[in-house]
PDB file of C-alpha atoms and ligand atoms in Angstrom:
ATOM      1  CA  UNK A 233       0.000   0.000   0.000  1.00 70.00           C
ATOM      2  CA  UNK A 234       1.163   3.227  -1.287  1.00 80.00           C
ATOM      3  CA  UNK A 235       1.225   6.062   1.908  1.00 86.00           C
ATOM      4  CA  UNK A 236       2.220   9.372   2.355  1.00 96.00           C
ATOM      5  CA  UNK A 237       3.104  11.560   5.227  1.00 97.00           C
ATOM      6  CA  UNK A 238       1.062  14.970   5.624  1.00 97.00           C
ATOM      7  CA  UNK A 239       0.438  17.305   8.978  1.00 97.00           C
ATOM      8  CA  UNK A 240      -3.018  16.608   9.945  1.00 97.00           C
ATOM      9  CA  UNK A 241      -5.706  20.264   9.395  1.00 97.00           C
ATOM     10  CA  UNK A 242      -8.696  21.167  11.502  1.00 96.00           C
ATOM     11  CA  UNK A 243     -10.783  18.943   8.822  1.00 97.00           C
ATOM     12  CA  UNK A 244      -8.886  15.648   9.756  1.00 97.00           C
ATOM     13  CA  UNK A 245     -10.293  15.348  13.022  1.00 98.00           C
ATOM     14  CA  UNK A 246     -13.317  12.681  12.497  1.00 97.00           C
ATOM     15  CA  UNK A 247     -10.546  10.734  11.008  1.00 98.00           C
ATOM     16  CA  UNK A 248      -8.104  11.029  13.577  1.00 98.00           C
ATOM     17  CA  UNK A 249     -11.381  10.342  16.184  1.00 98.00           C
ATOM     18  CA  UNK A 250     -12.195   6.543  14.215  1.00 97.00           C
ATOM     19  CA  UNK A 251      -8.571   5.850  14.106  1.00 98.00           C
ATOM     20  CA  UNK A 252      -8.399   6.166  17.512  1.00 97.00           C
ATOM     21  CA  UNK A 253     -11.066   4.018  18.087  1.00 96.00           C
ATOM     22  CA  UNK A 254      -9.999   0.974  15.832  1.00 96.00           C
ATOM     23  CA  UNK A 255      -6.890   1.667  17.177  1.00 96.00           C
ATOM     24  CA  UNK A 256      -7.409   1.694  21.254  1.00 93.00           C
ATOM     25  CA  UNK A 257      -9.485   0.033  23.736  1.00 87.00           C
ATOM     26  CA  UNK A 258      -9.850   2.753  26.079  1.00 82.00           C
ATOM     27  CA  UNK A 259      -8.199   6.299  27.096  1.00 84.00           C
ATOM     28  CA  UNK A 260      -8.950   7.535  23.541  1.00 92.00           C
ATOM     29  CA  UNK A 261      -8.683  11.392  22.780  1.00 95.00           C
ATOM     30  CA  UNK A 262     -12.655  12.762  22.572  1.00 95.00           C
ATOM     31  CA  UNK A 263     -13.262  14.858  19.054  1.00 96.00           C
ATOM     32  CA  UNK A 264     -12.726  17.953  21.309  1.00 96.00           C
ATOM     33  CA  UNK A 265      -9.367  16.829  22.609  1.00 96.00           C
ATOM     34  CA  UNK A 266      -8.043  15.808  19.119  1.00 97.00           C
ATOM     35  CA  UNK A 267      -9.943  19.553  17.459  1.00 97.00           C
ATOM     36  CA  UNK A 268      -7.294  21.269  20.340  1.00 96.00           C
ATOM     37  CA  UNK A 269      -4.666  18.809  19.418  1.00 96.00           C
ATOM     38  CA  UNK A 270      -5.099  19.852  15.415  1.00 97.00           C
ATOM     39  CA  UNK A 271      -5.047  23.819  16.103  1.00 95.00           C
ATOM     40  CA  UNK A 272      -2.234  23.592  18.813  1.00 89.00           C
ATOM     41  CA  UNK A 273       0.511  26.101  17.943  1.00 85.00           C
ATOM     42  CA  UNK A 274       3.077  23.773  19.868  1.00 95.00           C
ATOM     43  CA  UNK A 275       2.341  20.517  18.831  1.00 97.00           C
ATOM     44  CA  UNK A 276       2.851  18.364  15.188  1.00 97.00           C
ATOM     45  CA  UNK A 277       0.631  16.054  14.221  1.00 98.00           C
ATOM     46  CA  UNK A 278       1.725  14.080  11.448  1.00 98.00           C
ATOM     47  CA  UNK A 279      -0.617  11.517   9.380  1.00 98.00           C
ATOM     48  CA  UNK A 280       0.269   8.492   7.290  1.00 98.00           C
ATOM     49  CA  UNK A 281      -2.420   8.613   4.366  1.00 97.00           C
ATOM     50  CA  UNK A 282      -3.214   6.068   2.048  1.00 96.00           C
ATOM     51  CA  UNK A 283      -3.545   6.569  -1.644  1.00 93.00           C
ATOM     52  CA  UNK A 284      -7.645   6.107  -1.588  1.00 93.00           C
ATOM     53  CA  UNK A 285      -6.830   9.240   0.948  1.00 92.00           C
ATOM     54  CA  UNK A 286      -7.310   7.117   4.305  1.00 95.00           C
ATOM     55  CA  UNK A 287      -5.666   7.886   7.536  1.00 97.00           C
ATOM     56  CA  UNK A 288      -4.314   4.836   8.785  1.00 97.00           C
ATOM     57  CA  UNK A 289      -1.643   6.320  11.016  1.00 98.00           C
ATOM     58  CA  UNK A 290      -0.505   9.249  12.869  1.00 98.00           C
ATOM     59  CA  UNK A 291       1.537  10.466  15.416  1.00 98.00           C
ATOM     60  CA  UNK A 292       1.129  13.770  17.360  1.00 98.00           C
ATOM     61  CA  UNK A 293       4.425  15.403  19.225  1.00 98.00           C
ATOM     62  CA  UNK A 294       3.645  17.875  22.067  1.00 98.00           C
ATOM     63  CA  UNK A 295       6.334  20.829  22.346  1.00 97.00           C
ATOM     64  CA  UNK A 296       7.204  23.191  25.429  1.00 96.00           C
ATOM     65  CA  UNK A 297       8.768  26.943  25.512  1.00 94.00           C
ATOM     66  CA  UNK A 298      12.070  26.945  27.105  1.00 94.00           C
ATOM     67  CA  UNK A 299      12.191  23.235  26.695  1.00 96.00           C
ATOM     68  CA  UNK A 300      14.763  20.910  24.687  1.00 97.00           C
ATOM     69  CA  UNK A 301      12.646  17.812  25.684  1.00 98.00           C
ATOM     70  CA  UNK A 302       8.914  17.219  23.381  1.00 98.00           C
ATOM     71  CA  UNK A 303       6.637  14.278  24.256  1.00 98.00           C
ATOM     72  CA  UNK A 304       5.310  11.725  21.799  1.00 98.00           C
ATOM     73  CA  UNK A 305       1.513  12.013  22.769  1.00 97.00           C
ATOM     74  CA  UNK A 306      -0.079  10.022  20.225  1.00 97.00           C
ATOM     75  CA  UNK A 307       0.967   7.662  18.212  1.00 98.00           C
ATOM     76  CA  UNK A 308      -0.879   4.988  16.364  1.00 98.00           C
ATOM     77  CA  UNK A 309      -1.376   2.508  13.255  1.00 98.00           C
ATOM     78  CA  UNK A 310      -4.731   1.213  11.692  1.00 97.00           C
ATOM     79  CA  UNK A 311      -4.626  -2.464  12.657  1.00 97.00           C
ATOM     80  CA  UNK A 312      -5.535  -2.956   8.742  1.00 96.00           C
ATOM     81  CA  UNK A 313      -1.712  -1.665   7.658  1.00 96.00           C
ATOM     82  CA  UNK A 314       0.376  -2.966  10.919  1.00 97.00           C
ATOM     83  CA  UNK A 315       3.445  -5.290  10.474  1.00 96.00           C
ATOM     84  CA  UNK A 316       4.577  -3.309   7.342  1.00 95.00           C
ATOM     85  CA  UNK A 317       6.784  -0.496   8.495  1.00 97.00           C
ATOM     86  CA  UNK A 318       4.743   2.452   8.931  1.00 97.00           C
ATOM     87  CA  UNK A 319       5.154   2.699  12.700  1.00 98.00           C
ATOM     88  CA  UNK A 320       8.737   2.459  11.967  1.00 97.00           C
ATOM     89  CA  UNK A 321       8.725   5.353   9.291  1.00 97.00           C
ATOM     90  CA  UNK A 322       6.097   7.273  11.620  1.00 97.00           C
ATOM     91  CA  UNK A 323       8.167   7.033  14.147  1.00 98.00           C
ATOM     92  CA  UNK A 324      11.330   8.026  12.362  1.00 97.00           C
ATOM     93  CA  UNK A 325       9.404  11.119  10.920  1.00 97.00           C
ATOM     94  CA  UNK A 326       8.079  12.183  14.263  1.00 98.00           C
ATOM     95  CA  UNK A 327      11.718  11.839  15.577  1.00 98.00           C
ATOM     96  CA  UNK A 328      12.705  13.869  12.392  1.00 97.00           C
ATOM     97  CA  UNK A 329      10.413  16.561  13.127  1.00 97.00           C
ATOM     98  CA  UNK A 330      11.063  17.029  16.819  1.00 98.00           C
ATOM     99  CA  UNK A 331      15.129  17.366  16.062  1.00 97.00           C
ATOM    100  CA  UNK A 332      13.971  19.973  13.580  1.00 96.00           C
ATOM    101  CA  UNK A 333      12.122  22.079  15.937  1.00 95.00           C
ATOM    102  CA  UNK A 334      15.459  21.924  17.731  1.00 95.00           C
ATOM    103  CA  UNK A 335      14.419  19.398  20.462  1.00 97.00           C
ATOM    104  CA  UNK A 336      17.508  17.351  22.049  1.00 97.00           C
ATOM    105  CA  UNK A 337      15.318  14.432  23.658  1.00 98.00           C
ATOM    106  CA  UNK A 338      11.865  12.984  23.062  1.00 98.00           C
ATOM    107  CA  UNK A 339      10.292  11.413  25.726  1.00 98.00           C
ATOM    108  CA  UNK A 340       6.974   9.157  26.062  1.00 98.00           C
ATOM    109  CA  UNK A 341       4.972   7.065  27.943  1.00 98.00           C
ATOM    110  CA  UNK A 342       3.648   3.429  26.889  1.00 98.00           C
ATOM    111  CA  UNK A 343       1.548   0.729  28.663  1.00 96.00           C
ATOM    112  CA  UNK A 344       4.001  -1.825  30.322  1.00 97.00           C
ATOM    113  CA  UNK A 345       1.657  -4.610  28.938  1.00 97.00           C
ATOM    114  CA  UNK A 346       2.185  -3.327  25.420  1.00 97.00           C
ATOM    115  CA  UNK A 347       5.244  -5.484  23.982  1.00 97.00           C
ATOM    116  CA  UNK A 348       5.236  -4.520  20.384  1.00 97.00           C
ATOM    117  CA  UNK A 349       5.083  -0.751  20.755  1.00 98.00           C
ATOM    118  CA  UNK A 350       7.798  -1.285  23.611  1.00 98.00           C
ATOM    119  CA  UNK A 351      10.200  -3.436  21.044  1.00 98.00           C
ATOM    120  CA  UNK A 352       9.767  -0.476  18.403  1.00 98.00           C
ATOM    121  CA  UNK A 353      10.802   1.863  21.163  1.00 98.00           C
ATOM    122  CA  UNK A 354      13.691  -0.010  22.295  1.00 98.00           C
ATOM    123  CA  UNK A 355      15.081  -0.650  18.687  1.00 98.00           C
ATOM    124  CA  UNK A 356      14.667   2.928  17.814  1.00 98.00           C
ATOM    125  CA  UNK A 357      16.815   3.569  20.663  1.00 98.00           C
ATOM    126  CA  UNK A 358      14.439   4.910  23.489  1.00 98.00           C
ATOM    127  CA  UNK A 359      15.231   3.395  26.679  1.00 98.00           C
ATOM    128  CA  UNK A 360      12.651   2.608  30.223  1.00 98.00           C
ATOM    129  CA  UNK A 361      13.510   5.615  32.352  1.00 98.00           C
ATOM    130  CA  UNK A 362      10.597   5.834  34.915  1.00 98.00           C
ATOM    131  CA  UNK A 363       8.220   2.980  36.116  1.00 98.00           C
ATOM    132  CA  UNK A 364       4.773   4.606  36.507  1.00 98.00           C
ATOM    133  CA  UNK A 365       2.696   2.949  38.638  1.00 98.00           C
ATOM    134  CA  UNK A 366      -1.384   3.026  38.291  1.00 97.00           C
ATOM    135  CA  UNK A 367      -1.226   5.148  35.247  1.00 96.00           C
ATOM    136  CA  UNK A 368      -3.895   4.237  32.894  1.00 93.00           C
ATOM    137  CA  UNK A 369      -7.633   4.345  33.509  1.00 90.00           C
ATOM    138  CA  UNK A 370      -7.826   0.729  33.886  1.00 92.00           C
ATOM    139  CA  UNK A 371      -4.502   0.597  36.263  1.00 94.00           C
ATOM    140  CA  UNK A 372      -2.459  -0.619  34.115  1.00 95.00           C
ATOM    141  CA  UNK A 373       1.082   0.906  34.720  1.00 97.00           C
ATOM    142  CA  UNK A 374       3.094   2.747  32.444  1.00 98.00           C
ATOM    143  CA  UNK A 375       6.953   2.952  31.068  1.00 98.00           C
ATOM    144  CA  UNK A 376       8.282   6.366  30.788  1.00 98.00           C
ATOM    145  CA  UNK A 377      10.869   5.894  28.152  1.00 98.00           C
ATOM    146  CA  UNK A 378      12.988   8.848  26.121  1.00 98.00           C
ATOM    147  CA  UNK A 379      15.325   8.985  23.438  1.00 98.00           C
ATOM    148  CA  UNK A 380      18.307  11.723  23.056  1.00 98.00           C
ATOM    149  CA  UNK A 381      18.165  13.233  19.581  1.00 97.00           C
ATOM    150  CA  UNK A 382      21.489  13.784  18.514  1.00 82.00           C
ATOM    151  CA  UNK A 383      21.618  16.878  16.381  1.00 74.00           C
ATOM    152  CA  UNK A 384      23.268  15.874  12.980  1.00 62.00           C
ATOM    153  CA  UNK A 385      25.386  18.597  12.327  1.00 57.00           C
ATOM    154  CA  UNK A 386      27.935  19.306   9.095  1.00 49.00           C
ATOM    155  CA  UNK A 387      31.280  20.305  11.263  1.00 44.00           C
ATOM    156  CA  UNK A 388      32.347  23.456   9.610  1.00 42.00           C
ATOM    157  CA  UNK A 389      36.187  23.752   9.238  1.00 41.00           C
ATOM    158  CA  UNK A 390      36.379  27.123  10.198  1.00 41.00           C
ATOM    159  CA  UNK A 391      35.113  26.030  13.798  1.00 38.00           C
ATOM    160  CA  UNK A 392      38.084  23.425  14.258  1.00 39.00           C
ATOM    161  CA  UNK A 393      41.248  25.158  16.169  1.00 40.00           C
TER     162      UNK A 393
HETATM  163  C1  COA B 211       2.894   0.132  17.873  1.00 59.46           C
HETATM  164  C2  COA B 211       2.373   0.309  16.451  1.00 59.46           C
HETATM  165  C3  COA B 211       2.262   1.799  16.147  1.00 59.46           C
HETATM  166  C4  COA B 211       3.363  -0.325  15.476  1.00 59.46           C
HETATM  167  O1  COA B 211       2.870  -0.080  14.156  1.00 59.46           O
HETATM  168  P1  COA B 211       3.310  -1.007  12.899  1.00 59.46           P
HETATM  169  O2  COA B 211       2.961  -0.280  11.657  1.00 59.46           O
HETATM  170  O3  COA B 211       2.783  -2.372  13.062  1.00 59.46           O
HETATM  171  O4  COA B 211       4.879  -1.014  13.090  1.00 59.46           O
HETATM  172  P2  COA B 211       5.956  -1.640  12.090  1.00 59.46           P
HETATM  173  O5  COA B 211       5.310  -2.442  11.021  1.00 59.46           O
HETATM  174  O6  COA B 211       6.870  -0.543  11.693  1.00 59.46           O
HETATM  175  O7  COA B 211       6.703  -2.645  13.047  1.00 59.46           O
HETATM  176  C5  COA B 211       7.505  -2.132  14.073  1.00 59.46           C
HETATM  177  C6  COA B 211       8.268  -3.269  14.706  1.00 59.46           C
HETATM  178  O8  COA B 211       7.375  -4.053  15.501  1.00 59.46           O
HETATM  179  C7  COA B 211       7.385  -5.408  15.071  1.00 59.46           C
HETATM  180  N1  COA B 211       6.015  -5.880  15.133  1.00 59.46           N
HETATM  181  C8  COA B 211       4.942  -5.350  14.518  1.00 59.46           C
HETATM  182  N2  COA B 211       3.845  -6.040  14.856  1.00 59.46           N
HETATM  183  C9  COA B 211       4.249  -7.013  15.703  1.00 59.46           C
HETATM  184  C10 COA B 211       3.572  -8.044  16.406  1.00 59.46           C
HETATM  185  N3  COA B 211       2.247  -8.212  16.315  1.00 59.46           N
HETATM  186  N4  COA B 211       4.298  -8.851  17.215  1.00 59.46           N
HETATM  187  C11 COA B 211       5.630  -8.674  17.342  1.00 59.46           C
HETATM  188  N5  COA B 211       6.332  -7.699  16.685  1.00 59.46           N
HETATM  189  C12 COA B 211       5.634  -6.903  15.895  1.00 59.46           C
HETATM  190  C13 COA B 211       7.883  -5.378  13.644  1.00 59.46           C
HETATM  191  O9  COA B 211       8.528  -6.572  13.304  1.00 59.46           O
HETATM  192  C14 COA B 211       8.859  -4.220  13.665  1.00 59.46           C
HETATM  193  O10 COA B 211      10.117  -4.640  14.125  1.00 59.46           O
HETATM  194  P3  COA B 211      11.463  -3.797  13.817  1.00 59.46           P
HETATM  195  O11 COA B 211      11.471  -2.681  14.800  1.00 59.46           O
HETATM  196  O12 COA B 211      12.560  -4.780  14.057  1.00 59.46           O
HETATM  197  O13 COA B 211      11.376  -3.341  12.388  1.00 59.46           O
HETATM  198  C15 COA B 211       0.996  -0.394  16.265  1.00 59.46           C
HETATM  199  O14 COA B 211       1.119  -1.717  16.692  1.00 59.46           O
HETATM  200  C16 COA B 211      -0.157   0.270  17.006  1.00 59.46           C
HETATM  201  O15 COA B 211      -0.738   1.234  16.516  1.00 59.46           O
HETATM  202  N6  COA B 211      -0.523  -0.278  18.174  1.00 59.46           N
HETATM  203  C17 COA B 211      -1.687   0.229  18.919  1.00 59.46           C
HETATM  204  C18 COA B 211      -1.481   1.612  19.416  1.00 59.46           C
HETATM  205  C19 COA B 211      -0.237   1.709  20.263  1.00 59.46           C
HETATM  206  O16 COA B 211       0.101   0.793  21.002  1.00 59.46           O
HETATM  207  N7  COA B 211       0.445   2.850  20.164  1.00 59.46           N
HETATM  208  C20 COA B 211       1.610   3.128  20.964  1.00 59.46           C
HETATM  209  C21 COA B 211       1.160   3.807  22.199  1.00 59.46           C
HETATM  210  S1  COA B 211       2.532   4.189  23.261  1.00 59.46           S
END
């Protein structure tokens, strides 16, 4: 399946609301959460689209002034296009995009009882910081885990003494 990355607009909310429904049991964003999430000045929401123009991913980064560190707040895959690499490339892209916006680390929280996301995290280099107990709605505890984004930088020969 052919995809494409966008950032999600205003009108991509209904779809971002039935993703998140096929996507998780409970603590789903309501429409009015995701509508705040969509017009946020410090956040990026990035969308994997399919060619017939369906969301079937996306990812949303939360950013804060005076901060190096942004969160991953959202991230998710239709269960219809899992197991081919678009949480990977989501992921990558979301990574991307926090770097650019000058962040140093990226930080995030995920279910401890939620292996696969976990294993992406790990291989992507993010690594368990924080045990959280109690921290979904149905108690289920949580993994704080963060990544350090190195900046990729060009060394410029006039710097070097
Ligand atoms: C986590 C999630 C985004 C991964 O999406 P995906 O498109 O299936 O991811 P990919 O196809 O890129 O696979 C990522 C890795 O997980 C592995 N994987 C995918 N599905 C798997 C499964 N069911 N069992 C074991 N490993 C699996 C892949 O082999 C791949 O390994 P790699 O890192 O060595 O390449 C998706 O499972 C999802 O949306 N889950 C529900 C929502 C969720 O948990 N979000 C995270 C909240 S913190």
């Amino acid at each position: 399946m052919l995809r494409t990355l966008r950032s999600g607009l205003p009108a991509d909310c209904d779809a971002l609301y039935q993703l998140e429904e096929r996507c998780f049991d409970d603590d789903r964003f309501s429409r009015r959460q995701i509508a705040h999430l969509l017009t946020r000045a410090n956040a990026v929401n990035l969308l994997a689209v399919s060619d017939e123009q369906r969301v079937v991913g996306y990812g949303t980064l939360l950013f804060r002034r005076n901060s190096v560190t942004a969160r991953l707040y959202s991230f998710c895959v239709d269960p219809a296009a899992r197991g081919s690499g678009l949480g990977r490339e989501l992921l990558q892209a979301l990574e991307d995009a926090a770097r650019e916006r000058g962040s140093q680390r990226l930080l995030l929280e995920v279910r401890a009882d939620n292996r696969v996301a976990m294993g992406l995290y790990r291989r992507m280099g993010f690594i368990a910081r924080r045990w959280l107990d109690d921290y979904y709605a149905d108690g289920c505890a949580a993994w704080q885990m963060d990544k350090r984004l190195e900046v990729s930088e060009t060394l410029d020969a006039s710097s070097i003494e």
